[in-house]
Short mmCIF file of C-alpha atoms in Angstrom, two decimals:
data_model
loop_
_atom_site.label_atom_id
_atom_site.label_comp_id
_atom_site.label_asym_id
_atom_site.label_seq_id
_atom_site.Cartn_x
_atom_site.Cartn_y
_atom_site.Cartn_z
CA MET A 1 3.39 13.34 -29.00
CA SER A 2 5.55 15.58 -26.77
CA ALA A 3 8.77 13.92 -25.68
CA VAL A 4 10.52 14.29 -22.33
CA PRO A 5 13.95 15.84 -23.02
CA ARG A 6 16.98 13.92 -21.83
CA TRP A 7 18.19 16.88 -19.76
CA ALA A 8 15.22 16.23 -17.48
CA LEU A 9 17.01 13.03 -16.45
CA LEU A 10 19.97 15.11 -15.24
CA SER A 11 17.78 17.37 -13.09
CA ALA A 12 15.71 14.47 -11.75
CA GLY A 13 18.85 12.51 -10.91
CA GLY A 14 20.45 15.57 -9.37
CA ALA A 15 17.67 16.03 -6.81
CA PRO A 16 18.48 13.02 -4.60
CA LEU A 17 22.22 13.61 -5.11
CA PHE A 18 21.98 17.18 -3.83
CA LEU A 19 19.73 16.23 -0.92
CA ILE A 20 21.29 12.99 0.31
CA GLY A 21 24.82 14.02 -0.62
CA GLY A 22 24.25 17.35 1.09
CA TRP A 23 23.08 15.95 4.39
CA THR A 24 25.78 13.23 4.34
CA LEU A 25 28.60 15.75 3.88
CA ALA A 26 27.04 18.27 6.26
CA GLN A 27 26.61 15.67 9.00
CA ALA A 28 30.23 14.59 8.61
CA ALA A 29 31.31 18.22 9.07
CA GLN A 30 29.39 18.64 12.34
CA PRO A 31 31.09 18.40 15.73
CA ASP A 32 30.66 15.27 17.82
CA GLY A 33 27.19 14.89 19.24
CA PHE A 34 25.09 15.62 16.15
CA ASP A 35 22.28 13.06 16.00
CA PRO A 36 20.72 12.58 12.52
CA VAL A 37 17.98 10.42 14.04
CA ARG A 38 16.85 13.19 16.37
CA GLN A 39 17.95 16.38 14.57
CA THR A 40 16.42 17.68 11.35
CA ILE A 41 17.93 18.41 7.96
CA SER A 42 17.17 22.09 8.52
CA ALA A 43 19.43 22.06 11.57
CA LEU A 44 22.37 21.46 9.23
CA ALA A 45 21.60 24.71 7.36
CA ALA A 46 20.39 26.71 10.36
CA THR A 47 21.91 30.03 11.28
CA GLY A 48 24.92 29.34 13.49
CA ALA A 49 25.38 25.73 12.31
CA ASP A 50 28.91 24.60 11.50
CA HIS A 51 29.59 24.60 7.75
CA ARG A 52 25.94 25.47 7.08
CA TRP A 53 26.83 26.31 3.47
CA ILE A 54 27.02 22.58 2.65
CA MET A 55 23.37 21.84 3.39
CA THR A 56 22.33 25.24 2.09
CA ALA A 57 23.91 24.36 -1.26
CA GLY A 58 22.29 20.92 -1.17
CA LEU A 59 18.80 22.31 -0.56
CA THR A 60 19.28 25.00 -3.19
CA GLY A 61 20.31 22.38 -5.73
CA LEU A 62 17.30 20.25 -4.74
CA GLY A 63 14.86 23.11 -5.28
CA LEU A 64 16.35 24.07 -8.64
CA CYS A 65 16.33 20.43 -9.80
CA HIS A 66 12.62 20.11 -9.01
CA LEU A 67 11.86 23.27 -10.98
CA VAL A 68 13.82 22.08 -14.02
CA THR A 69 12.28 18.59 -13.86
CA ALA A 70 8.78 20.10 -13.72
CA LEU A 71 9.63 22.03 -16.88
CA GLY A 72 10.88 18.96 -18.73
CA LEU A 73 8.35 16.33 -17.60
CA VAL A 74 5.91 17.24 -20.37
CA THR A 75 4.13 13.87 -20.30
CA ALA A 76 2.81 14.53 -16.79
CA ALA A 77 -0.50 16.25 -16.13
CA PRO A 78 -0.31 20.02 -15.52
CA ALA A 79 -1.47 19.62 -11.91
CA GLY A 80 1.35 17.21 -11.13
CA ARG A 81 3.96 19.37 -12.81
CA GLY A 82 2.63 22.39 -10.94
CA LEU A 83 2.94 20.65 -7.59
CA LEU A 84 6.50 19.54 -8.40
CA ALA A 85 7.39 23.13 -9.28
CA LEU A 86 5.69 24.37 -6.12
CA GLY A 87 7.74 21.90 -4.08
CA GLY A 88 10.92 23.21 -5.69
CA LEU A 89 9.96 26.85 -5.16
CA ALA A 90 9.01 26.24 -1.51
CA THR A 91 12.39 24.55 -1.00
CA LEU A 92 14.14 27.68 -2.26
CA VAL A 93 12.02 29.80 0.08
CA LEU A 94 13.00 27.75 3.13
CA VAL A 95 16.64 28.15 2.08
CA ALA A 96 16.17 31.92 1.96
CA PHE A 97 14.63 31.81 5.45
CA PRO A 98 16.79 29.31 7.36
CA GLN A 99 15.94 27.83 10.72
CA ARG A 100 16.86 30.13 13.62
CA PRO A 101 17.37 29.39 17.33
CA ASP A 102 14.32 31.54 18.16
CA GLY A 103 12.22 29.87 15.45
CA SER A 104 11.22 30.88 11.91
CA THR A 105 7.57 30.69 10.91
CA THR A 106 8.36 31.28 7.24
CA HIS A 107 10.83 28.38 7.23
CA VAL A 108 8.36 25.98 8.84
CA VAL A 109 5.51 26.99 6.51
CA ALA A 110 7.73 26.69 3.42
CA ALA A 111 8.92 23.26 4.53
CA GLY A 112 5.32 22.15 5.10
CA VAL A 113 4.25 23.36 1.66
CA ALA A 114 7.18 21.58 0.02
CA PHE A 115 6.52 18.29 1.82
CA VAL A 116 2.78 18.26 1.07
CA ALA A 117 3.13 19.34 -2.57
CA LEU A 118 5.76 16.70 -3.34
CA ALA A 119 3.78 13.99 -1.54
CA VAL A 120 0.55 14.68 -3.46
CA CYS A 121 2.33 15.29 -6.77
CA PRO A 122 2.42 11.64 -8.02
CA ALA A 123 -1.35 11.21 -7.62
CA LEU A 124 -2.04 14.20 -9.88
CA ALA A 125 0.81 13.73 -12.34
CA VAL A 126 -0.77 10.93 -14.40
CA PRO A 127 -2.93 12.39 -17.24
CA ARG A 128 -6.60 11.47 -17.20
CA ARG A 129 -7.93 8.88 -19.59
CA ALA A 130 -9.49 10.10 -22.79
CA THR A 131 -13.29 10.36 -22.73
CA PRO A 132 -15.43 9.27 -25.66
CA SER A 133 -17.09 12.00 -27.72
CA LEU A 134 -20.75 12.12 -28.75
CA GLY A 135 -19.86 10.34 -31.97
CA GLY A 136 -18.42 7.42 -30.06
CA ASP A 137 -14.76 7.96 -31.01
CA GLN A 138 -12.07 7.90 -28.36
CA ARG A 139 -10.08 11.09 -28.43
CA GLN A 140 -6.46 11.03 -27.38
CA PRO A 141 -5.16 13.58 -24.90
CA PRO A 142 -2.86 16.20 -26.43
CA ASP A 143 0.32 14.63 -25.04
CA GLY A 144 -0.31 11.13 -26.40
CA PRO A 145 -2.20 7.97 -25.43
CA ALA A 146 -3.98 7.68 -22.14
CA PRO A 147 -1.92 6.07 -19.37
CA SER A 148 -2.41 2.43 -18.46
CA GLY A 149 -4.15 1.33 -15.29
CA ARG A 150 -0.82 0.03 -14.05
CA ALA A 151 0.79 3.47 -14.38
CA ARG A 152 -2.09 5.12 -12.57
CA GLY A 153 -1.99 2.51 -9.81
CA ALA A 154 1.77 2.94 -9.37
CA ALA A 155 1.37 6.72 -9.12
CA LEU A 156 -1.38 6.41 -6.51
CA ALA A 157 0.66 3.87 -4.55
CA ALA A 158 3.65 6.25 -4.56
CA ALA A 159 1.45 9.06 -3.24
CA VAL A 160 0.05 6.82 -0.49
CA VAL A 161 3.58 5.81 0.61
CA LEU A 162 4.78 9.42 0.59
CA LEU A 163 1.76 10.63 2.54
CA GLY A 164 2.24 7.80 5.02
CA LEU A 165 5.88 8.77 5.59
CA LEU A 166 4.88 12.42 5.84
CA GLY A 167 2.24 11.55 8.42
CA TRP A 168 4.81 9.66 10.48
CA PHE A 169 7.16 12.65 10.34
CA ALA A 170 4.34 15.02 11.32
CA VAL A 171 3.56 12.91 14.39
CA GLU A 172 7.23 12.93 15.41
CA PHE A 173 7.49 16.67 14.76
CA PHE A 174 4.42 17.79 16.68
CA THR A 175 5.04 15.43 19.61
CA ASP A 176 8.78 16.23 19.76
CA GLY A 177 9.53 12.56 19.19
CA ALA A 178 12.91 10.88 19.25
CA ARG A 179 12.93 10.11 15.50
CA ILE A 180 12.20 13.52 13.97
CA GLY A 181 15.41 13.53 11.94
CA LEU A 182 15.04 9.94 10.77
CA THR A 183 11.44 10.32 9.60
CA GLU A 184 12.21 13.63 7.88
CA ARG A 185 15.09 12.04 5.97
CA LEU A 186 12.88 9.12 4.94
CA VAL A 187 10.11 11.29 3.50
CA ALA A 188 12.46 13.88 1.98
CA GLY A 189 14.61 11.20 0.36
CA ALA A 190 11.59 9.38 -1.04
CA GLU A 191 10.12 12.60 -2.42
CA ALA A 192 13.43 13.37 -4.13
CA VAL A 193 13.55 9.96 -5.82
CA VAL A 194 9.97 9.83 -7.14
CA PRO A 195 10.47 12.46 -9.91
CA LEU A 196 13.50 10.49 -11.11
CA ALA A 197 11.36 7.37 -11.37
CA ALA A 198 8.75 9.33 -13.34
CA VAL A 199 11.32 10.65 -15.82
CA LEU A 200 12.88 7.20 -16.29
CA THR A 201 9.44 5.68 -16.90
CA ALA A 202 8.60 8.37 -19.45
CA LEU A 203 11.90 7.91 -21.32
CA VAL A 204 11.47 4.12 -21.44
CA SER A 205 7.90 4.51 -22.72
CA GLN A 206 9.11 6.83 -25.47
CA ARG A 207 11.57 4.22 -26.74
CA ARG A 208 9.04 1.39 -26.99
CA PRO A 209 6.99 2.79 -29.91
CA ALA A 210 10.19 3.42 -31.85
CA SER A 211 11.39 -0.15 -31.42
CA SER A 212 8.03 -1.65 -32.34
CA GLY A 213 7.30 0.52 -35.34
CA PRO A 214 6.68 -0.69 -38.90
CA ARG A 215 9.54 -2.48 -40.64
#
């Protein structure tokens, strides 16, 4: 059975630290009048923003962490790992094309791809159950035993919550609502934490067989 390396815990834990730490420090460095409830995370790294390097570094670290975690989370299904990597890559693209006063289509599209990929990722990250062969035996998937119904339910619930938060943010964004910044921080923060939960769950699961082995 393939094991999740412990360095994946560092990258998964680094994602929320880079994101939340980045926007916290960047907001503190802004002049009076910056409103995190109304203004987006991208505004902190936009061209012309004060100390934009802080949020730029935070988003860059976030994207790299997602890419490394996707590489190390070997117990997840390929589709889920691919979406996590896509979310990380799209984050790096939006960093390369920051928000501009006259608008940036590439930035908006990259942000949309990152948000959607990371929201759907949990639903597709749980490997499928093994299917019985013609002889009646139950074949195990290549990465180990099939996941429990509880694990699959938790993954689907996480995806539903993330998609719900993303939908709320989309409504605020397209209607120019008063809580664009707040809803974006909620969905972005949640999406940064979910891979950490997946890595922790995988590491705990790996320790259980060892502790319950033959004596």
